[in-house]
Amino acid sequence: MSTLTLLASGDEFTPPGLELFNSQPIIPGVDWFTKPVLLALLSSLIVVAFCWSAFANPKLVPRGVQNVAEMGYMFVRDQVARPFLGKDADRWMGLLLSIFFMVWIWNVMGVVPVLQFPVAAHIAFPIVLALSIYVLKIYLGVKHQGAIGYFKNMMFPPGLPKPIYVLLAPIELLSNMIIAPFTHAVRLFANMFAGHIILAFFSLVGFWFLFEKLTPLGAPLGVVGVIMTIAMTGFEMFIQFLQAFLFAMLAAMYIGNSLHAEH
């Protein structure tokens, strides 16, 4: 029995809360193997299978899966990679395309019937992905600019009066080394967490007032709940795509800043 069904089966309406994110082990005794982990693994398999079927044996005239994959490739190349990486865009397309599709599939899991849980709504997954980009950013910055040059270019942008650096340098260091990776992860997590709560709330309103509390006043509220569930599902799907785009775009921006100090 699902969490929403349990909430809706009482005598009083109980709005959904953090219990939606409490996942029990799928295999007894294997505490780490929970629903979010299973969906994350499934998402990885979907991305690998999709890219393999599209690009393992590409045709000169794309059709089917290859056609869809090439549309996704061109979108990431033109809207994510080239604006921040310029001539280096093609070199990083594999990583950026994988990030975009992975995060998108993570998010879409929240509206897939039966599964209905966005992987990114579990804070551990956005944190690990954001930290991976963070480590890569620092590595590339030190490699291409040198350790001293990387932090100098970060903290002391040229063309400003020297007294301003007293305030600007620590702010830039804090922003780039702490705030940037934190917001990179939390932005994705917070949007998926809130969206999942909102969808669960309206779904529960529709279910409870139509099936558990069927009254002259309750029936219209239940219908409103169903309509809002449908409308918010469409809006949430747009947010899921948008957050995947923003996460990949920020990754491209961080890589670009490390490769080229002038950016």
mmCIF file of C-alpha atoms in Angstrom:
data_model
loop_
_atom_site.group_PDB
_atom_site.id
_atom_site.type_symbol
_atom_site.label_atom_id
_atom_site.label_comp_id
_atom_site.label_asym_id
_atom_site.label_seq_id
_atom_site.Cartn_x
_atom_site.Cartn_y
_atom_site.Cartn_z
ATOM 1 C CA MET A 1 0.000 0.000 0.000
ATOM 2 C CA SER A 2 1.399 3.378 -1.005
ATOM 3 C CA THR A 3 2.057 6.260 1.394
ATOM 4 C CA LEU A 4 -0.686 8.344 -0.243
ATOM 5 C CA THR A 5 -3.215 5.529 0.200
ATOM 6 C CA LEU A 6 -2.324 5.256 3.880
ATOM 7 C CA LEU A 7 -2.722 9.008 4.361
ATOM 8 C CA ALA A 8 -6.058 9.024 2.596
ATOM 9 C CA SER A 9 -7.509 6.089 4.499
ATOM 10 C CA GLY A 10 -8.009 7.932 7.803
ATOM 11 C CA ASP A 11 -11.054 9.748 9.133
ATOM 12 C CA GLU A 12 -9.436 13.159 8.715
ATOM 13 C CA PHE A 13 -7.557 14.646 5.820
ATOM 14 C CA THR A 14 -3.819 14.478 6.495
ATOM 15 C CA PRO A 15 -1.638 16.438 4.082
ATOM 16 C CA PRO A 16 1.481 14.681 2.809
ATOM 17 C CA GLY A 17 4.790 15.464 4.445
ATOM 18 C CA LEU A 18 8.283 14.100 4.870
ATOM 19 C CA GLU A 19 6.944 10.547 5.110
ATOM 20 C CA LEU A 20 6.840 10.583 1.291
ATOM 21 C CA PHE A 21 10.636 10.467 1.296
ATOM 22 C CA ASN A 22 11.077 7.680 3.836
ATOM 23 C CA SER A 23 12.214 4.715 1.755
ATOM 24 C CA GLN A 24 12.467 1.241 3.196
ATOM 25 C CA PRO A 25 15.092 -1.242 1.953
ATOM 26 C CA ILE A 26 13.854 -3.189 -1.047
ATOM 27 C CA ILE A 27 15.926 -6.213 -0.058
ATOM 28 C CA PRO A 28 15.759 -7.094 3.673
ATOM 29 C CA GLY A 29 19.123 -6.555 5.313
ATOM 30 C CA VAL A 30 20.482 -4.381 2.494
ATOM 31 C CA ASP A 31 19.779 -0.984 4.020
ATOM 32 C CA TRP A 32 21.301 1.108 1.223
ATOM 33 C CA PHE A 33 19.223 -0.455 -1.560
ATOM 34 C CA THR A 34 16.110 1.717 -1.403
ATOM 35 C CA LYS A 35 13.653 3.005 -4.012
ATOM 36 C CA PRO A 36 15.711 6.140 -4.878
ATOM 37 C CA VAL A 37 18.806 3.970 -5.428
ATOM 38 C CA LEU A 38 16.849 1.570 -7.628
ATOM 39 C CA LEU A 39 15.446 4.447 -9.698
ATOM 40 C CA ALA A 40 18.910 6.017 -10.004
ATOM 41 C CA LEU A 41 20.307 2.733 -11.337
ATOM 42 C CA LEU A 42 17.339 2.383 -13.683
ATOM 43 C CA SER A 43 17.911 5.952 -14.917
ATOM 44 C CA SER A 44 21.549 5.141 -15.682
ATOM 45 C CA LEU A 45 20.535 2.057 -17.649
ATOM 46 C CA ILE A 46 17.944 4.066 -19.592
ATOM 47 C CA VAL A 47 20.499 6.746 -20.548
ATOM 48 C CA VAL A 48 23.111 4.157 -21.558
ATOM 49 C CA ALA A 49 20.595 2.122 -23.582
ATOM 50 C CA PHE A 50 19.214 5.255 -25.248
ATOM 51 C CA CYS A 51 22.633 6.605 -26.266
ATOM 52 C CA TRP A 52 23.871 3.176 -27.333
ATOM 53 C CA SER A 53 20.855 2.520 -29.547
ATOM 54 C CA ALA A 54 21.182 6.010 -31.057
ATOM 55 C CA PHE A 55 24.933 6.316 -31.618
ATOM 56 C CA ALA A 56 26.425 2.796 -31.645
ATOM 57 C CA ASN A 57 25.671 2.384 -35.349
ATOM 58 C CA PRO A 58 24.602 5.820 -36.619
ATOM 59 C CA LYS A 59 23.002 6.211 -40.029
ATOM 60 C CA LEU A 60 23.727 9.032 -42.475
ATOM 61 C CA VAL A 61 20.013 9.902 -42.478
ATOM 62 C CA PRO A 62 18.883 9.645 -38.849
ATOM 63 C CA ARG A 63 15.612 7.938 -38.006
ATOM 64 C CA GLY A 64 13.817 6.828 -34.879
ATOM 65 C CA VAL A 65 15.906 6.874 -31.709
ATOM 66 C CA GLN A 66 18.909 8.372 -33.495
ATOM 67 C CA ASN A 67 16.798 11.279 -34.707
ATOM 68 C CA VAL A 68 15.540 12.016 -31.178
ATOM 69 C CA ALA A 69 19.049 11.667 -29.724
ATOM 70 C CA GLU A 70 20.533 14.034 -32.300
ATOM 71 C CA MET A 71 17.878 16.622 -31.473
ATOM 72 C CA GLY A 72 18.912 16.342 -27.814
ATOM 73 C CA TYR A 73 22.571 16.534 -28.797
ATOM 74 C CA MET A 74 22.073 19.704 -30.834
ATOM 75 C CA PHE A 75 20.055 21.301 -28.038
ATOM 76 C CA VAL A 76 22.779 20.663 -25.457
ATOM 77 C CA ARG A 77 25.511 21.707 -27.901
ATOM 78 C CA ASP A 78 23.860 24.971 -28.948
ATOM 79 C CA GLN A 79 22.176 26.009 -25.696
ATOM 80 C CA VAL A 80 24.559 24.612 -23.056
ATOM 81 C CA ALA A 81 28.041 23.881 -24.366
ATOM 82 C CA ARG A 82 28.853 26.497 -27.011
ATOM 83 C CA PRO A 83 27.723 29.595 -25.062
ATOM 84 C CA PHE A 84 30.178 28.780 -22.239
ATOM 85 C CA LEU A 85 32.872 26.612 -23.822
ATOM 86 C CA GLY A 86 33.191 28.042 -27.315
ATOM 87 C CA LYS A 87 35.748 26.099 -29.337
ATOM 88 C CA ASP A 88 36.066 23.530 -26.531
ATOM 89 C CA ALA A 89 32.357 22.633 -26.665
ATOM 90 C CA ASP A 90 32.702 19.429 -28.703
ATOM 91 C CA ARG A 91 35.354 18.102 -26.346
ATOM 92 C CA TRP A 92 32.953 18.231 -23.385
ATOM 93 C CA MET A 93 29.749 17.224 -25.131
ATOM 94 C CA GLY A 94 29.885 13.643 -23.863
ATOM 95 C CA LEU A 95 29.890 14.770 -20.243
ATOM 96 C CA LEU A 96 27.327 17.542 -20.656
ATOM 97 C CA LEU A 97 24.939 15.407 -22.705
ATOM 98 C CA SER A 98 25.162 12.630 -20.099
ATOM 99 C CA ILE A 99 24.488 15.082 -17.256
ATOM 100 C CA PHE A 100 21.506 16.602 -19.033
ATOM 101 C CA PHE A 101 19.847 13.290 -19.875
ATOM 102 C CA MET A 102 20.673 11.762 -16.493
ATOM 103 C CA VAL A 103 19.197 14.606 -14.463
ATOM 104 C CA TRP A 104 16.181 14.800 -16.773
ATOM 105 C CA ILE A 105 15.428 11.081 -16.353
ATOM 106 C CA TRP A 106 15.960 11.405 -12.587
ATOM 107 C CA ASN A 107 13.320 14.114 -12.525
ATOM 108 C CA VAL A 108 10.866 12.440 -14.905
ATOM 109 C CA MET A 109 10.724 9.441 -12.569
ATOM 110 C CA GLY A 110 8.497 11.636 -10.387
ATOM 111 C CA VAL A 111 5.606 11.514 -12.867
ATOM 112 C CA VAL A 112 5.999 7.947 -14.158
ATOM 113 C CA PRO A 113 3.036 5.866 -12.900
ATOM 114 C CA VAL A 114 3.891 3.375 -10.145
ATOM 115 C CA LEU A 115 7.469 4.712 -9.773
ATOM 116 C CA GLN A 116 6.426 8.290 -8.889
ATOM 117 C CA PHE A 117 9.559 9.485 -7.138
ATOM 118 C CA PRO A 118 12.014 12.051 -8.555
ATOM 119 C CA VAL A 119 15.503 10.790 -7.774
ATOM 120 C CA ALA A 120 16.802 14.347 -7.343
ATOM 121 C CA ALA A 121 14.311 14.855 -4.492
ATOM 122 C CA HIS A 122 16.734 12.788 -2.407
ATOM 123 C CA ILE A 123 19.472 15.273 -1.518
ATOM 124 C CA ALA A 124 22.306 12.720 -1.718
ATOM 125 C CA PHE A 125 22.089 12.394 -5.508
ATOM 126 C CA PRO A 126 22.303 16.094 -6.435
ATOM 127 C CA ILE A 127 25.107 16.533 -3.884
ATOM 128 C CA VAL A 128 27.223 13.732 -5.366
ATOM 129 C CA LEU A 129 26.709 14.999 -8.915
ATOM 130 C CA ALA A 130 27.419 18.630 -7.959
ATOM 131 C CA LEU A 131 30.539 17.610 -6.003
ATOM 132 C CA SER A 132 31.798 15.700 -9.039
ATOM 133 C CA ILE A 133 31.515 18.872 -11.135
ATOM 134 C CA TYR A 134 33.122 20.849 -8.291
ATOM 135 C CA VAL A 135 36.166 18.549 -8.164
ATOM 136 C CA LEU A 136 36.460 18.639 -11.951
ATOM 137 C CA LYS A 137 36.243 22.441 -11.914
ATOM 138 C CA ILE A 138 39.100 22.798 -9.436
ATOM 139 C CA TYR A 139 41.226 20.194 -11.231
ATOM 140 C CA LEU A 140 40.817 21.927 -14.587
ATOM 141 C CA GLY A 141 41.445 25.358 -13.084
ATOM 142 C CA VAL A 142 44.695 24.300 -11.462
ATOM 143 C CA LYS A 143 45.766 22.367 -14.556
ATOM 144 C CA HIS A 144 45.162 25.178 -17.050
ATOM 145 C CA GLN A 145 45.900 28.237 -14.910
ATOM 146 C CA GLY A 146 48.205 26.904 -12.218
ATOM 147 C CA ALA A 147 47.299 26.726 -8.534
ATOM 148 C CA ILE A 148 48.297 30.324 -7.800
ATOM 149 C CA GLY A 149 46.931 31.677 -11.063
ATOM 150 C CA TYR A 150 43.582 29.910 -10.614
ATOM 151 C CA PHE A 151 42.870 31.392 -7.204
ATOM 152 C CA LYS A 152 44.358 34.757 -8.186
ATOM 153 C CA ASN A 153 42.083 35.021 -11.222
ATOM 154 C CA MET A 154 39.152 33.925 -9.099
ATOM 155 C CA MET A 155 39.681 36.355 -6.232
ATOM 156 C CA PHE A 156 41.248 39.334 -8.029
ATOM 157 C CA PRO A 157 39.449 40.046 -11.319
ATOM 158 C CA PRO A 158 41.410 42.683 -13.275
ATOM 159 C CA GLY A 159 40.362 46.250 -13.877
ATOM 160 C CA LEU A 160 39.098 47.181 -10.409
ATOM 161 C CA PRO A 161 40.491 49.659 -7.849
ATOM 162 C CA LYS A 162 42.814 47.830 -5.464
ATOM 163 C CA PRO A 163 40.973 48.823 -2.224
ATOM 164 C CA ILE A 164 37.885 46.992 -3.500
ATOM 165 C CA TYR A 165 39.782 43.711 -3.450
ATOM 166 C CA VAL A 166 39.788 43.809 0.361
ATOM 167 C CA LEU A 167 36.065 43.109 0.273
ATOM 168 C CA LEU A 168 35.793 41.438 -3.123
ATOM 169 C CA ALA A 169 38.481 38.739 -2.721
ATOM 170 C CA PRO A 170 36.914 36.865 0.236
ATOM 171 C CA ILE A 171 33.447 37.222 -1.318
ATOM 172 C CA GLU A 172 34.655 35.718 -4.602
ATOM 173 C CA LEU A 173 36.431 32.897 -2.786
ATOM 174 C CA LEU A 174 33.336 32.109 -0.722
ATOM 175 C CA SER A 175 31.073 32.340 -3.741
ATOM 176 C CA ASN A 176 33.137 30.091 -6.003
ATOM 177 C CA MET A 177 34.334 27.521 -3.473
ATOM 178 C CA ILE A 178 31.308 27.109 -1.197
ATOM 179 C CA ILE A 179 28.159 28.874 -2.370
ATOM 180 C CA ALA A 180 28.389 27.794 -6.023
ATOM 181 C CA PRO A 181 28.539 24.008 -5.446
ATOM 182 C CA PHE A 182 25.984 24.293 -2.624
ATOM 183 C CA THR A 183 23.420 26.109 -4.777
ATOM 184 C CA HIS A 184 24.201 23.831 -7.738
ATOM 185 C CA ALA A 185 22.936 20.858 -5.734
ATOM 186 C CA VAL A 186 20.250 22.517 -3.615
ATOM 187 C CA ARG A 187 18.515 24.261 -6.546
ATOM 188 C CA LEU A 188 17.842 20.914 -8.209
ATOM 189 C CA PHE A 189 16.917 19.171 -4.966
ATOM 190 C CA ALA A 190 14.587 21.914 -3.707
ATOM 191 C CA ASN A 191 12.620 22.130 -6.951
ATOM 192 C CA MET A 192 12.106 18.379 -7.197
ATOM 193 C CA PHE A 193 11.325 18.073 -3.474
ATOM 194 C CA ALA A 194 8.719 20.848 -3.578
ATOM 195 C CA GLY A 195 7.206 19.602 -6.838
ATOM 196 C CA HIS A 196 6.776 16.100 -5.432
ATOM 197 C CA ILE A 197 5.040 17.473 -2.331
ATOM 198 C CA ILE A 198 2.677 19.626 -4.416
ATOM 199 C CA LEU A 199 1.710 16.757 -6.737
ATOM 200 C CA ALA A 200 1.170 14.470 -3.759
ATOM 201 C CA PHE A 201 -1.027 17.064 -2.050
ATOM 202 C CA PHE A 202 -3.401 17.580 -4.973
ATOM 203 C CA SER A 203 -3.492 13.839 -5.705
ATOM 204 C CA LEU A 204 -4.416 13.179 -2.107
ATOM 205 C CA VAL A 205 -7.117 15.870 -2.161
ATOM 206 C CA GLY A 206 -8.702 14.271 -5.216
ATOM 207 C CA PHE A 207 -8.495 10.731 -3.852
ATOM 208 C CA TRP A 208 -9.690 11.548 -0.340
ATOM 209 C CA PHE A 209 -12.660 13.752 -1.206
ATOM 210 C CA LEU A 210 -13.847 11.501 -4.047
ATOM 211 C CA PHE A 211 -13.440 8.097 -2.418
ATOM 212 C CA GLU A 212 -12.940 8.502 1.338
ATOM 213 C CA LYS A 213 -15.037 11.570 2.159
ATOM 214 C CA LEU A 214 -17.730 11.636 -0.522
ATOM 215 C CA THR A 215 -20.073 14.471 0.499
ATOM 216 C CA PRO A 216 -21.955 17.188 -1.460
ATOM 217 C CA LEU A 217 -19.139 19.603 -0.592
ATOM 218 C CA GLY A 218 -16.357 17.050 -0.832
ATOM 219 C CA ALA A 219 -17.101 15.887 -4.380
ATOM 220 C CA PRO A 220 -16.391 19.293 -5.996
ATOM 221 C CA LEU A 221 -13.202 19.567 -3.945
ATOM 222 C CA GLY A 222 -12.194 16.145 -5.174
ATOM 223 C CA VAL A 223 -12.786 17.167 -8.789
ATOM 224 C CA VAL A 224 -10.712 20.312 -8.222
ATOM 225 C CA GLY A 225 -7.968 18.122 -6.765
ATOM 226 C CA VAL A 226 -7.976 15.905 -9.872
ATOM 227 C CA ILE A 227 -7.889 18.892 -12.239
ATOM 228 C CA MET A 228 -5.066 20.525 -10.282
ATOM 229 C CA THR A 229 -3.159 17.245 -10.249
ATOM 230 C CA ILE A 230 -3.308 17.084 -14.047
ATOM 231 C CA ALA A 231 -2.377 20.758 -14.441
ATOM 232 C CA MET A 232 0.472 20.607 -11.930
ATOM 233 C CA THR A 233 1.801 17.414 -13.524
ATOM 234 C CA GLY A 234 2.167 19.271 -16.820
ATOM 235 C CA PHE A 235 3.854 22.195 -15.073
ATOM 236 C CA GLU A 236 6.117 19.847 -13.117
ATOM 237 C CA MET A 237 7.252 18.162 -16.337
ATOM 238 C CA PHE A 238 8.317 21.573 -17.625
ATOM 239 C CA ILE A 239 10.214 22.246 -14.361
ATOM 240 C CA GLN A 240 11.880 18.829 -14.611
ATOM 241 C CA PHE A 241 13.226 19.674 -18.059
ATOM 242 C CA LEU A 242 14.213 23.189 -16.979
ATOM 243 C CA GLN A 243 16.165 21.968 -13.947
ATOM 244 C CA ALA A 244 18.073 19.433 -16.058
ATOM 245 C CA PHE A 245 18.941 22.235 -18.482
ATOM 246 C CA LEU A 246 20.057 24.590 -15.689
ATOM 247 C CA PHE A 247 22.161 21.917 -13.980
ATOM 248 C CA ALA A 248 23.973 21.089 -17.239
ATOM 249 C CA MET A 249 24.337 24.783 -18.084
ATOM 250 C CA LEU A 250 25.961 25.566 -14.728
ATOM 251 C CA ALA A 251 28.299 22.605 -15.176
ATOM 252 C CA ALA A 252 29.348 24.012 -18.566
ATOM 253 C CA MET A 253 29.850 27.462 -17.036
ATOM 254 C CA TYR A 254 32.061 26.120 -14.239
ATOM 255 C CA ILE A 255 34.157 24.099 -16.698
ATOM 256 C CA GLY A 256 34.495 27.117 -18.985
ATOM 257 C CA ASN A 257 35.622 29.348 -16.128
ATOM 258 C CA SER A 258 38.315 26.828 -15.221
ATOM 259 C CA LEU A 259 39.568 26.424 -18.775
ATOM 260 C CA HIS A 260 39.704 30.148 -19.545
ATOM 261 C CA ALA A 261 40.348 32.724 -16.852
ATOM 262 C CA GLU A 262 39.002 35.549 -19.011
ATOM 263 C CA HIS A 263 35.535 33.973 -18.870
#
